Coordinates of C-alpha atoms in Angstrom, one line a residue:
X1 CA -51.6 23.9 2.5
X2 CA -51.1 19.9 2.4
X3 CA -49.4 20.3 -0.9
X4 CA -46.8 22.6 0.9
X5 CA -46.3 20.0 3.4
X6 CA -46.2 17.3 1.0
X7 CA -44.0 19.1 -1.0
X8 CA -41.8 20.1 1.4
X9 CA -41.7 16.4 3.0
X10 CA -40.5 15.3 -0.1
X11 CA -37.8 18.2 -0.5
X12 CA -36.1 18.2 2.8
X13 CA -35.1 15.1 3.0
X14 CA -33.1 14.9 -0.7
X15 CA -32.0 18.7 0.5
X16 CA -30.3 17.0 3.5
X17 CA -28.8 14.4 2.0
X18 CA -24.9 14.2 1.0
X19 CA -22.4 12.9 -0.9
X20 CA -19.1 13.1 0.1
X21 CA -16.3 12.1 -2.8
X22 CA -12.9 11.9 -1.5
X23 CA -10.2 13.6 -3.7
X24 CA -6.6 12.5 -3.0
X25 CA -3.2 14.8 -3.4
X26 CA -2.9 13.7 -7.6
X27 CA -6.8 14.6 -8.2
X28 CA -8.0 11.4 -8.3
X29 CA -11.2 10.3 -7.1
X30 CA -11.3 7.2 -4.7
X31 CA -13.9 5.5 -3.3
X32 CA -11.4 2.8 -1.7
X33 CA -11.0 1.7 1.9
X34 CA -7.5 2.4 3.6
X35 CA -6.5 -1.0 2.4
X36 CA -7.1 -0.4 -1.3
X37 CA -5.4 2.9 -1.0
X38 CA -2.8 1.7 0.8
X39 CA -1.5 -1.0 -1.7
X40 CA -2.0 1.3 -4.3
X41 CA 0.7 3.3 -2.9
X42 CA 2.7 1.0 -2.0
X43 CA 2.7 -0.6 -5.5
X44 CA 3.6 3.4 -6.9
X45 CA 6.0 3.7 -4.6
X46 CA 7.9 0.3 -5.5
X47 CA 7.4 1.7 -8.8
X48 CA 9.9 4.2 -8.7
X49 CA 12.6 2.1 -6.9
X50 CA 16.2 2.4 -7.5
X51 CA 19.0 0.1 -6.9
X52 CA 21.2 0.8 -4.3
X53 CA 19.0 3.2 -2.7
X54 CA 19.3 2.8 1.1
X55 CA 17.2 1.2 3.3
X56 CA 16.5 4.3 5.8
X57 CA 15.4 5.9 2.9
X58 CA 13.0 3.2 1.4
X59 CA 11.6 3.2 5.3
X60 CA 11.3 7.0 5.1
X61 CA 9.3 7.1 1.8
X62 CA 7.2 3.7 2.5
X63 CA 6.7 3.7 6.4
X64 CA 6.9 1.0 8.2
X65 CA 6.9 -2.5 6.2
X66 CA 4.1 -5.2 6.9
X67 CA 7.3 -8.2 7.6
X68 CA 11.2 -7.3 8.4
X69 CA 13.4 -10.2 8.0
X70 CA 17.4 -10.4 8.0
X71 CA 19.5 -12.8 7.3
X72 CA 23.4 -13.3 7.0
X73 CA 25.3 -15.0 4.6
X74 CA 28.7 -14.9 3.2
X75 CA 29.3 -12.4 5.7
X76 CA 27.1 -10.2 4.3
X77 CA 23.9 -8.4 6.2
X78 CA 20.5 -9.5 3.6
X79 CA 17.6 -7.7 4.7
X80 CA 13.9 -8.1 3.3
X81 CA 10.7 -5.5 4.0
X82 CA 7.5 -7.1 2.8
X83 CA 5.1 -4.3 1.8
X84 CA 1.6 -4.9 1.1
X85 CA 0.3 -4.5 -2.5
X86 CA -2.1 -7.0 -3.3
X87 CA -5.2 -8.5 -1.6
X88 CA -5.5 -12.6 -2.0
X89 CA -7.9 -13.0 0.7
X90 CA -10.4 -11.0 2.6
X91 CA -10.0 -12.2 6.0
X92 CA -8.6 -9.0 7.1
X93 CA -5.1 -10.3 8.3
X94 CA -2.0 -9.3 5.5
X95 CA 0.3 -12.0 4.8
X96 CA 3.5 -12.4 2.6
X97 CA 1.9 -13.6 -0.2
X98 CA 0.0 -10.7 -0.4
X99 CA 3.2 -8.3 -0.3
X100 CA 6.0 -7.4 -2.4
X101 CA 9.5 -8.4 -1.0
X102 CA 12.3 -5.6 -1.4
X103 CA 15.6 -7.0 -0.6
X104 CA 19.0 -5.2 0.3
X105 CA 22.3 -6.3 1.1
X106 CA 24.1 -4.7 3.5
X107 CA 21.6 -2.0 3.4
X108 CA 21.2 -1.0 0.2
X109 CA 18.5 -2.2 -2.2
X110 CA 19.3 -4.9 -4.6
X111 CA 16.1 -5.5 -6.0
X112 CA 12.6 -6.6 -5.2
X113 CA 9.9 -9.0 -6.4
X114 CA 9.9 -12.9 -5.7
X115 CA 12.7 -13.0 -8.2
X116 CA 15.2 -10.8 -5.9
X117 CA 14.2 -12.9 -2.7
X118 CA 14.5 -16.0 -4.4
X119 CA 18.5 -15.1 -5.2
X120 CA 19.1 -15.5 -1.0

């Protein structure tokens, strides 16, 4: 009888244990936190950019960006959306250096990268 016990002491708590693996839409397997997953994303998303795509659609496809700036010149409407898609430190607070700038002129998308915002 204390074998039973003993054996089922031992049993019942593996039996009750779980794993849970996350599985995303593409069938891959993640064990990253939202922040991991969410510059992943954001870094296949820019991915598959196109010039002169607008910037209602960008917003559509990428929600909303981490840092909206505007700025004029010429007479022309410059707009940048800083997404997140890298992690430099692990304070928990997203900066710019941590994101990818896309950059349109009067709302449609020019280019993106440090190269395109350097061109304002």
């Amino acid at each position: 009888m204390k074998k039973i016990l003993l054996a089922a002491a031992l049993i019942l708590p593996i039996s009750l244990s779980g794993c849970v693996i996350s599985v995303d839409g593409d069938g891959e397997y993640s064990h990253h936190s939202d922040w991991q997953d969410r510059e992943y994303k954001n870094r296949k998303h820019i991915a598959k950019l196109e010039t002169n795509t607008d910037v209602s659609t960008i917003k559509s496809r990428m929600g909303v960006p981490d840092f909206n700036e505007a700025h004029l010149k010429d007479s022309d409407q410059y707009q940048v959306l800083y997404y997140r898609t890298q992690r430099i430190d692990g304070d928990g607070v997203t900066t710019k250096d941590e994101c990818t700038p896309l950059v349109f002129k009067n709302g449609l998308l020019i280019g993106w990268g440090e190269s395109a915002y350097a061109m304002l």
